[in-house]
PDB file of C-alpha atoms and ligand atoms in Angstrom:
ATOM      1  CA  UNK A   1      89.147  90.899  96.919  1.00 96.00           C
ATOM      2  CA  UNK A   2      87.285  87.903  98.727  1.00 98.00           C
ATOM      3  CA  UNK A   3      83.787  87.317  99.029  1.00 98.00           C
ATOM      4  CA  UNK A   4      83.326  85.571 101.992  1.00 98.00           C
ATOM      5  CA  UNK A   5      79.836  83.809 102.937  1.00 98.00           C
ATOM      6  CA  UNK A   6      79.865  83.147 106.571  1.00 98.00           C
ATOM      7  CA  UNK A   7      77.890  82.612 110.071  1.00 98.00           C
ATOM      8  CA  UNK A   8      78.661  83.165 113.664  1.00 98.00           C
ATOM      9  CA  UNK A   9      80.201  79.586 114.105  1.00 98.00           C
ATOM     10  CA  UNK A  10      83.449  77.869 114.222  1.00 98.00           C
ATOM     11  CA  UNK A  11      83.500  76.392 110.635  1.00 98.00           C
ATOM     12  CA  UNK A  12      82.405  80.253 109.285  1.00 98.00           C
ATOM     13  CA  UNK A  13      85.301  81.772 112.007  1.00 98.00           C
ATOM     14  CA  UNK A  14      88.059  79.696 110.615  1.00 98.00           C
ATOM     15  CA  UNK A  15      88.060  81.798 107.378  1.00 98.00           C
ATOM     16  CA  UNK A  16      87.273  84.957 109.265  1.00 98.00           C
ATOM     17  CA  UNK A  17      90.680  84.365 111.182  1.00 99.00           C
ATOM     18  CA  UNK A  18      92.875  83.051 108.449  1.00 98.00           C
ATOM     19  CA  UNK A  19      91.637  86.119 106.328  1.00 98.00           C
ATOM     20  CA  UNK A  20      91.974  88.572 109.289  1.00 98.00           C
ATOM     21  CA  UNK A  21      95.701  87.260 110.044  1.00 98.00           C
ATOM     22  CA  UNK A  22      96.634  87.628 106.315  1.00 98.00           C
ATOM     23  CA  UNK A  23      95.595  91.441 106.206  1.00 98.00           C
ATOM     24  CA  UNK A  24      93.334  89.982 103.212  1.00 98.00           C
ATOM     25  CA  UNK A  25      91.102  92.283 101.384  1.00 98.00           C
ATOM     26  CA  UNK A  26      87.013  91.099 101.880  1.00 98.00           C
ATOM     27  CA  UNK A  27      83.838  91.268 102.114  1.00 98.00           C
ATOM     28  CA  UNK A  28      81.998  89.191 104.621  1.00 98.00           C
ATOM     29  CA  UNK A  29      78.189  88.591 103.648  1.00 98.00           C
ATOM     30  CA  UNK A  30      76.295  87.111 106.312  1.00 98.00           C
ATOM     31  CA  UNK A  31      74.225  83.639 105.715  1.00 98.00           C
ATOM     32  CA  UNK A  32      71.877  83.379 108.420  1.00 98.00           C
ATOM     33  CA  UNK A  33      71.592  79.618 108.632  1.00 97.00           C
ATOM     34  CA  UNK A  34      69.044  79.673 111.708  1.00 96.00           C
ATOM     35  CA  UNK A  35      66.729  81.454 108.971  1.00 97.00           C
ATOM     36  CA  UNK A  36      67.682  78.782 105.987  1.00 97.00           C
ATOM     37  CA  UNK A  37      69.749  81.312 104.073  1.00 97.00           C
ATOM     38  CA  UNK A  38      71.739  78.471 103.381  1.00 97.00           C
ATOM     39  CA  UNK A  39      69.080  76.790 101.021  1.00 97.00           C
ATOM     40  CA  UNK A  40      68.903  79.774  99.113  1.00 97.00           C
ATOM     41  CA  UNK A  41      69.616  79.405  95.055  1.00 97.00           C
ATOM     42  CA  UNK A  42      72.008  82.134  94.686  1.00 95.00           C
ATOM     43  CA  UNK A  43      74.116  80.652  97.501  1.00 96.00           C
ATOM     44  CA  UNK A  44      73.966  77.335  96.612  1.00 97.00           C
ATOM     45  CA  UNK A  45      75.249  78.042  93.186  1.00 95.00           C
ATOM     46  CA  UNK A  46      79.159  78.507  95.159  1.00 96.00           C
ATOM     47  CA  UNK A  47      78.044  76.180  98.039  1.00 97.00           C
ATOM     48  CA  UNK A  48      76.022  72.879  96.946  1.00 97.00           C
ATOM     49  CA  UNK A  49      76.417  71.303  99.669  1.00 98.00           C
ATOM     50  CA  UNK A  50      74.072  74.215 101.351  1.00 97.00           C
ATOM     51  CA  UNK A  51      76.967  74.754 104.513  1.00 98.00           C
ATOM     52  CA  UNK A  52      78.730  77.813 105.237  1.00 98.00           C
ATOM     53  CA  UNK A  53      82.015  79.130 104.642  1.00 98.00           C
ATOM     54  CA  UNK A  54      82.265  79.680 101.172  1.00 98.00           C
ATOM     55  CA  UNK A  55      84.274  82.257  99.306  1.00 98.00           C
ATOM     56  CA  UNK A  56      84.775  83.747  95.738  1.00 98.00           C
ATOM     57  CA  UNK A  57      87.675  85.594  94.380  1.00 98.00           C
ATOM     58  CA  UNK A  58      86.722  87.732  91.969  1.00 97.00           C
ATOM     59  CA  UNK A  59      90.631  88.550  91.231  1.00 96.00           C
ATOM     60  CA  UNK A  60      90.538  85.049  89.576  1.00 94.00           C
ATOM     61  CA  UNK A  61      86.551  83.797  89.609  1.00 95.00           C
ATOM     62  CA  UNK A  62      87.203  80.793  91.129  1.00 97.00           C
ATOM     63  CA  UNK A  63      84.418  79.675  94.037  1.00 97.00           C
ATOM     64  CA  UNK A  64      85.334  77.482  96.853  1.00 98.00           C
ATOM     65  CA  UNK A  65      83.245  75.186  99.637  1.00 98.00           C
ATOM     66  CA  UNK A  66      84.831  73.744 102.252  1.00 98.00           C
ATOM     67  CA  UNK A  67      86.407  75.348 105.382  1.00 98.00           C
ATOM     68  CA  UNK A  68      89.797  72.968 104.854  1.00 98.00           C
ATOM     69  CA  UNK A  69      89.552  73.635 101.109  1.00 98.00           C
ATOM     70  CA  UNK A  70      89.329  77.344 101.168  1.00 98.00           C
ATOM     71  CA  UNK A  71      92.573  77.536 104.152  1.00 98.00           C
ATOM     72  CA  UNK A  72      94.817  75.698 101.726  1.00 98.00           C
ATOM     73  CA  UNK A  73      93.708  78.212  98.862  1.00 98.00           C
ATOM     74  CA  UNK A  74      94.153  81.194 100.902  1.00 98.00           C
ATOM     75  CA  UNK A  75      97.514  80.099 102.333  1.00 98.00           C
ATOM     76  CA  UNK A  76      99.192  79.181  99.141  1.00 97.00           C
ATOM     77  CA  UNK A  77      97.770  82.292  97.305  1.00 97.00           C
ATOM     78  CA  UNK A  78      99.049  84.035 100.230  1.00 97.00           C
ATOM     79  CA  UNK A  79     102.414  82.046 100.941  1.00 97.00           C
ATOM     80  CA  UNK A  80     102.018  82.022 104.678  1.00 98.00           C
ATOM     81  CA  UNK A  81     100.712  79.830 107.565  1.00 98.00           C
ATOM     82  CA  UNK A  82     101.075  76.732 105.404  1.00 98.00           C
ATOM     83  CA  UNK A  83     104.607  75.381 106.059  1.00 95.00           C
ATOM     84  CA  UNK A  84     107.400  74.216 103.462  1.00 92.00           C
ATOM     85  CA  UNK A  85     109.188  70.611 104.016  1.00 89.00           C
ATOM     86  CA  UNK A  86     108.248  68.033 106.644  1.00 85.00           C
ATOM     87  CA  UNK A  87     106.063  70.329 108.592  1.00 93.00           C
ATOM     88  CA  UNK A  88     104.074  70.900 105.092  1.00 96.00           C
ATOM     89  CA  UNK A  89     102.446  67.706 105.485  1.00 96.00           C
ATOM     90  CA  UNK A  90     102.066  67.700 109.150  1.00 97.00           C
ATOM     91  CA  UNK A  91      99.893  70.725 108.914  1.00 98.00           C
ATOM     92  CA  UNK A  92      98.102  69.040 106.117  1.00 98.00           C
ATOM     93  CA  UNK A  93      97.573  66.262 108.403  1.00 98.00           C
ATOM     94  CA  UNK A  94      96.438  68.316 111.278  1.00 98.00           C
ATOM     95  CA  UNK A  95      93.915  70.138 109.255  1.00 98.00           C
ATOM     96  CA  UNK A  96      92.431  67.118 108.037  1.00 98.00           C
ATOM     97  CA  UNK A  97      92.428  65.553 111.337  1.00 98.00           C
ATOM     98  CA  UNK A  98      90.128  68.820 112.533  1.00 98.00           C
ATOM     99  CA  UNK A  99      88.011  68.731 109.047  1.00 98.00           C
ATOM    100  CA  UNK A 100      87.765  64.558 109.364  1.00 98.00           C
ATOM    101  CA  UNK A 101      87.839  64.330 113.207  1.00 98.00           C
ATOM    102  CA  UNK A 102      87.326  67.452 115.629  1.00 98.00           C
ATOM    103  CA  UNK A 103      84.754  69.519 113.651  1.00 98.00           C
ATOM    104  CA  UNK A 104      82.334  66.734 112.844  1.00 98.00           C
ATOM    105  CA  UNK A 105      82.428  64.994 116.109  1.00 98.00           C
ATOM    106  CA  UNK A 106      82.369  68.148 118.252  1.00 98.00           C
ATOM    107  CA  UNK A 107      79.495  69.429 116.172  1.00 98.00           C
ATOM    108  CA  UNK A 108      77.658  66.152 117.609  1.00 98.00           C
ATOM    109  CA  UNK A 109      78.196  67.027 120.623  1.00 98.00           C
ATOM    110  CA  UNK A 110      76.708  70.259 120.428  1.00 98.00           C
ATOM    111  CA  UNK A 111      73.844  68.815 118.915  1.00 98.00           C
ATOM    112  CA  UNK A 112      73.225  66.201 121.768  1.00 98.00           C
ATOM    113  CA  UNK A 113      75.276  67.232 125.033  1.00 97.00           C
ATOM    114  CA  UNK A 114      74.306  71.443 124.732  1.00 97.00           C
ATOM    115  CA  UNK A 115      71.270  71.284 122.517  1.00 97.00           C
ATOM    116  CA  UNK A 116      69.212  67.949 122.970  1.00 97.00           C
ATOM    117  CA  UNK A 117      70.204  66.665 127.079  1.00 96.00           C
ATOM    118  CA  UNK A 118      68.442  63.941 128.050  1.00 96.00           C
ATOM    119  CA  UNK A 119      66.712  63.263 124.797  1.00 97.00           C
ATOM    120  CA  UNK A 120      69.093  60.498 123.141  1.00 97.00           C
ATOM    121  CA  UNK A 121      71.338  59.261 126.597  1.00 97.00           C
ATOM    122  CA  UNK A 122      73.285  56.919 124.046  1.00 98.00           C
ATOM    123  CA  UNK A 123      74.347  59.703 121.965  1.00 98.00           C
ATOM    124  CA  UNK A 124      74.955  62.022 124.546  1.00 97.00           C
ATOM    125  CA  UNK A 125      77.641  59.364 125.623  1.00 98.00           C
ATOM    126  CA  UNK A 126      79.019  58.587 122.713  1.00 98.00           C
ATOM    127  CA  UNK A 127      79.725  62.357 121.514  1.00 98.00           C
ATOM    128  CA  UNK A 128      80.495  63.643 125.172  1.00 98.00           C
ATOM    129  CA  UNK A 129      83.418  60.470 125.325  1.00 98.00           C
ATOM    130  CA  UNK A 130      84.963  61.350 122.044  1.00 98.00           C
ATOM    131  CA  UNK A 131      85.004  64.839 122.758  1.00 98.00           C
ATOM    132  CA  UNK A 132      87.473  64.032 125.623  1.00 98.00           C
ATOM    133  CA  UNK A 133      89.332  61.629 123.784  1.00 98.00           C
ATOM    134  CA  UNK A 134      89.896  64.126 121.162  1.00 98.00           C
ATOM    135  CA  UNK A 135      91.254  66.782 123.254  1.00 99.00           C
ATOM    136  CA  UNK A 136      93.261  64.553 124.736  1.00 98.00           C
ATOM    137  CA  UNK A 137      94.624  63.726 121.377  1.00 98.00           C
ATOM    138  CA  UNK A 138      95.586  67.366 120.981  1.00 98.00           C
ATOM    139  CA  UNK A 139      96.858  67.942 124.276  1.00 98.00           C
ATOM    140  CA  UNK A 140      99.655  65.139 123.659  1.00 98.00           C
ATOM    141  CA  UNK A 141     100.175  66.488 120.267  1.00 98.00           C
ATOM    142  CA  UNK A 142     100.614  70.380 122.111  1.00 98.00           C
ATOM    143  CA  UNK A 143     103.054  68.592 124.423  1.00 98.00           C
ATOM    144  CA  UNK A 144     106.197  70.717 124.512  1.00 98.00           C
ATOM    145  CA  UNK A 145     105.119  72.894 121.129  1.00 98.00           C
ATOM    146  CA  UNK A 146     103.554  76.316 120.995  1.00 98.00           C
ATOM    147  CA  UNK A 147     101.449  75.326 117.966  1.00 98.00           C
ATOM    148  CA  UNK A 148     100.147  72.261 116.351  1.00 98.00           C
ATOM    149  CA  UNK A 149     102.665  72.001 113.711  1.00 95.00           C
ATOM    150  CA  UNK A 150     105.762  74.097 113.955  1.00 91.00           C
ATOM    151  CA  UNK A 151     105.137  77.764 113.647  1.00 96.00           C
ATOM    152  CA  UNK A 152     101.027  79.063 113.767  1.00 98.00           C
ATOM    153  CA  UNK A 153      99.358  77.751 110.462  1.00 98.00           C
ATOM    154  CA  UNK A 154      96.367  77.172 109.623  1.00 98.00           C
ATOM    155  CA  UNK A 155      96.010  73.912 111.397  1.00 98.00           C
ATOM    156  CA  UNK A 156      95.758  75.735 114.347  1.00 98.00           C
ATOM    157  CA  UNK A 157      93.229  78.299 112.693  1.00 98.00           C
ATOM    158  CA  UNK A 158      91.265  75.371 111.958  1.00 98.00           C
ATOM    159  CA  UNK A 159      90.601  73.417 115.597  1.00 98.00           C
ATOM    160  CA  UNK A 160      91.061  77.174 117.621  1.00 99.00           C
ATOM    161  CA  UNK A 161      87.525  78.056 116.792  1.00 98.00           C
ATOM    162  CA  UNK A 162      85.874  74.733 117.713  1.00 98.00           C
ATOM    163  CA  UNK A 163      87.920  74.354 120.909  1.00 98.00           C
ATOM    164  CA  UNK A 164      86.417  78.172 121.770  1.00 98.00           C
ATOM    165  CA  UNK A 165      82.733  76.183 122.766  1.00 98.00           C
ATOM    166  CA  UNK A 166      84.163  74.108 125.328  1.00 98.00           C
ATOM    167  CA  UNK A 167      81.826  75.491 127.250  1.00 98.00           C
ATOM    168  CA  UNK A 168      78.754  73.645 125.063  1.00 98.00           C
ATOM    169  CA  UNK A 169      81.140  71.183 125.117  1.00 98.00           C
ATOM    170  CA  UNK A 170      81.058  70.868 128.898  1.00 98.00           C
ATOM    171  CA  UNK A 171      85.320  70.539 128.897  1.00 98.00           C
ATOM    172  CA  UNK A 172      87.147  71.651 131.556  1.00 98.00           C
ATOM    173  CA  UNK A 173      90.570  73.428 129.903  1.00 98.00           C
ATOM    174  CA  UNK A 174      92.138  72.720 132.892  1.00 98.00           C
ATOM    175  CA  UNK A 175      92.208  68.972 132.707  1.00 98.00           C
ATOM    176  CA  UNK A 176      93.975  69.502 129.452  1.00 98.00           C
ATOM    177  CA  UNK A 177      96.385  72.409 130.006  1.00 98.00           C
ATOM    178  CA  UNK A 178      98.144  72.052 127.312  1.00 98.00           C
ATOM    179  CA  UNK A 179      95.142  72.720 125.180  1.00 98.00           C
ATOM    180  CA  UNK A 180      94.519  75.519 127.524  1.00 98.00           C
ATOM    181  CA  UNK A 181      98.026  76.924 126.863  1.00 98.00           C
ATOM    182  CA  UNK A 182      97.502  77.103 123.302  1.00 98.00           C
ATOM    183  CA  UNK A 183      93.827  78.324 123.241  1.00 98.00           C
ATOM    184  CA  UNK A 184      95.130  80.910 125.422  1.00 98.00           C
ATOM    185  CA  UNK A 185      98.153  82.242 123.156  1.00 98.00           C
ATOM    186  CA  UNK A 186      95.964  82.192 119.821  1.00 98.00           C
ATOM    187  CA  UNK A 187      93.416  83.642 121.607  1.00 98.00           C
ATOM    188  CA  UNK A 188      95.596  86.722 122.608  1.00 98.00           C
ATOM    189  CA  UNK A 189      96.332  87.455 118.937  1.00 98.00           C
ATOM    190  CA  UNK A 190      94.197  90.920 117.702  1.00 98.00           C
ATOM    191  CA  UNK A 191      93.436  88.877 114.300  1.00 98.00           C
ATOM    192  CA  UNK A 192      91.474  86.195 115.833  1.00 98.00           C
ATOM    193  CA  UNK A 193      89.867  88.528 118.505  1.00 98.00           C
ATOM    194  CA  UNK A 194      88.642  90.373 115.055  1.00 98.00           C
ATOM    195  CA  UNK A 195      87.894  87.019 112.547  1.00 98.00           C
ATOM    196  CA  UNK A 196      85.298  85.763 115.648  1.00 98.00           C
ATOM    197  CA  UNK A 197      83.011  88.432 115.398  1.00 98.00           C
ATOM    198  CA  UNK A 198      82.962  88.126 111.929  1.00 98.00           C
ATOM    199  CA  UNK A 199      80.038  88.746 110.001  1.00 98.00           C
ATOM    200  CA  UNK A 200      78.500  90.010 113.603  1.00 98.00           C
ATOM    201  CA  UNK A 201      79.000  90.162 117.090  1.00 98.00           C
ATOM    202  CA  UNK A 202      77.665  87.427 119.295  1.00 97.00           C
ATOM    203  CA  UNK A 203      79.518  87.408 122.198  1.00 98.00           C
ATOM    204  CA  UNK A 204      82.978  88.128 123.991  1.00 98.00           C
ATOM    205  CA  UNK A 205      85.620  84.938 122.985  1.00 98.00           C
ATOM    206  CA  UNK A 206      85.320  82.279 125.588  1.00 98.00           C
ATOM    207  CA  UNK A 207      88.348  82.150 128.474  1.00 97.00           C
ATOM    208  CA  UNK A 208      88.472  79.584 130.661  1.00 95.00           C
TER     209      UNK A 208
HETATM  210  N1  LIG B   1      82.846  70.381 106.161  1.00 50.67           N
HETATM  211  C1  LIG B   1      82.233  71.668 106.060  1.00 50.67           C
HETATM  212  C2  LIG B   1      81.213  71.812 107.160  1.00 50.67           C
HETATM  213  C3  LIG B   1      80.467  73.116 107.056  1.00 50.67           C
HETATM  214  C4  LIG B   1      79.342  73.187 108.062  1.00 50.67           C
HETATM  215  O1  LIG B   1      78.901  72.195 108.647  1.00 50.67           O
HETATM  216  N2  LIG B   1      78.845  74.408 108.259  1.00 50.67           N
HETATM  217  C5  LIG B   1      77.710  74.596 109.167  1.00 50.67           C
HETATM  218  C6  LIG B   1      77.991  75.745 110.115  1.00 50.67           C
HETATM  219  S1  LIG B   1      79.418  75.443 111.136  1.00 50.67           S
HETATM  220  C7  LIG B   1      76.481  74.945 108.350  1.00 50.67           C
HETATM  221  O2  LIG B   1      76.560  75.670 107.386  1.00 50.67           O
HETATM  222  N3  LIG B   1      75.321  74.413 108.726  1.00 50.67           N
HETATM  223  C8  LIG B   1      74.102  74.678 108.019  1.00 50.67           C
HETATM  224  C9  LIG B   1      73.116  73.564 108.120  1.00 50.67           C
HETATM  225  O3  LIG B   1      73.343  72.643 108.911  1.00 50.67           O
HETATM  226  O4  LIG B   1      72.106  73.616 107.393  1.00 50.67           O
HETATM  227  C10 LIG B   1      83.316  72.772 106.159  1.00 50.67           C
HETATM  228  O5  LIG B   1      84.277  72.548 106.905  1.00 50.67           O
HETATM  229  O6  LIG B   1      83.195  73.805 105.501  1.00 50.67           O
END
């Protein structure tokens, strides 16, 4: 059994998924981090770095921060969505390139392009250019493949959720159909339509 500390958003939805696709036992607790649930002691105790997900697994006690950290536990525990051979370390590579690249740069952009317009033009720029630059990165990479590396892991667990505000994102899936493609099919699977209304409701998932 998994504790699972999570919000509405796409760092928080990754797990959701992932533990959703492997038929995983847990509980999801909700962290409200608009109220500063976050800060609280309790929570900080698995989560120091006060950021949702994290999880426990009280099979085995151990705690775990870190979206990309918690995937690779749950997928080796698990044995699936995490490749053998060559595509082992793609996969690693393309989750790291979404903990290192996608996540932290999109999350600008919702900061300054959906939440903050007109307050900080530079930074709107900035974020609003890389955004595009990174899907385009991914739309080469989704160039004649179904899924980022190989078969569905959990590299594509890991981008799908961010690439579902492209809306706040102000990306239009049709100038990268390829991206589209792919949101599309993962979209379409019953696990994910489940792990993004994980730990509530907030709205439909996103189609372009
Ligand atoms: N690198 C971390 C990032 C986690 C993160 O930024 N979580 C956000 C929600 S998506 C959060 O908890 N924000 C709370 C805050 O900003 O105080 C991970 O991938 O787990």
């Amino acid at each position: 059994m998994i504790d699972l500390y999570t919000w509405t958003t796409p760092n928080g939805r990754k797990v959701s998924i992932l533990l959703e696709e492997l038929g995983a036992d847990y509980t999801a607790h909700a962290v409200d981090i608009g109220k500063g649930d976050q800060f609280a002691p309790d929570f900080l105790k698995i989560a120091p770095n006060n950021r949702i997900p994290a999880i426990v697994d009280r099979e085995t006690g151990l705690s775990l921060m870190e979206s990309g950290a918690i995937m690779l536990y749950l997928a080796q525990k698990h044995g699936r969505f995490l490749p053998a051979g060559d595509d082992y370390w793609a996969c690693v590579e393309w989750l790291m390139w979404q903990m290192g690249g996608l996540g932290p740069m999109l999350g600008q952009t919702h900061h300054f392009v959906k939440y903050n317009k007109g307050k900080a033009p530079y930074a709107e720029d900035r974020y609003a250019t890389e955004a595009r630059r990174l899907y385009g990165v991914l739309d080469r990479r989704l160039e004649g493949r179904e899924f980022i590396t190989g078969d569905y892991s959990i590299a594509d667990m890991a981008s799908w959720p961010w690439i579902s505000r492209f809306e706040w994102q102000e990306i239009d899936l049709g100038d990268f159909p390829n991206v589209r493609d792919w949101y599309l099919r993962i979209a379409d699977r019953p696990a994910v339509q489940k792990g993004y209304q994980v730990p509530k409701y907030v709205n439909e998932v996103p189609m372009p």
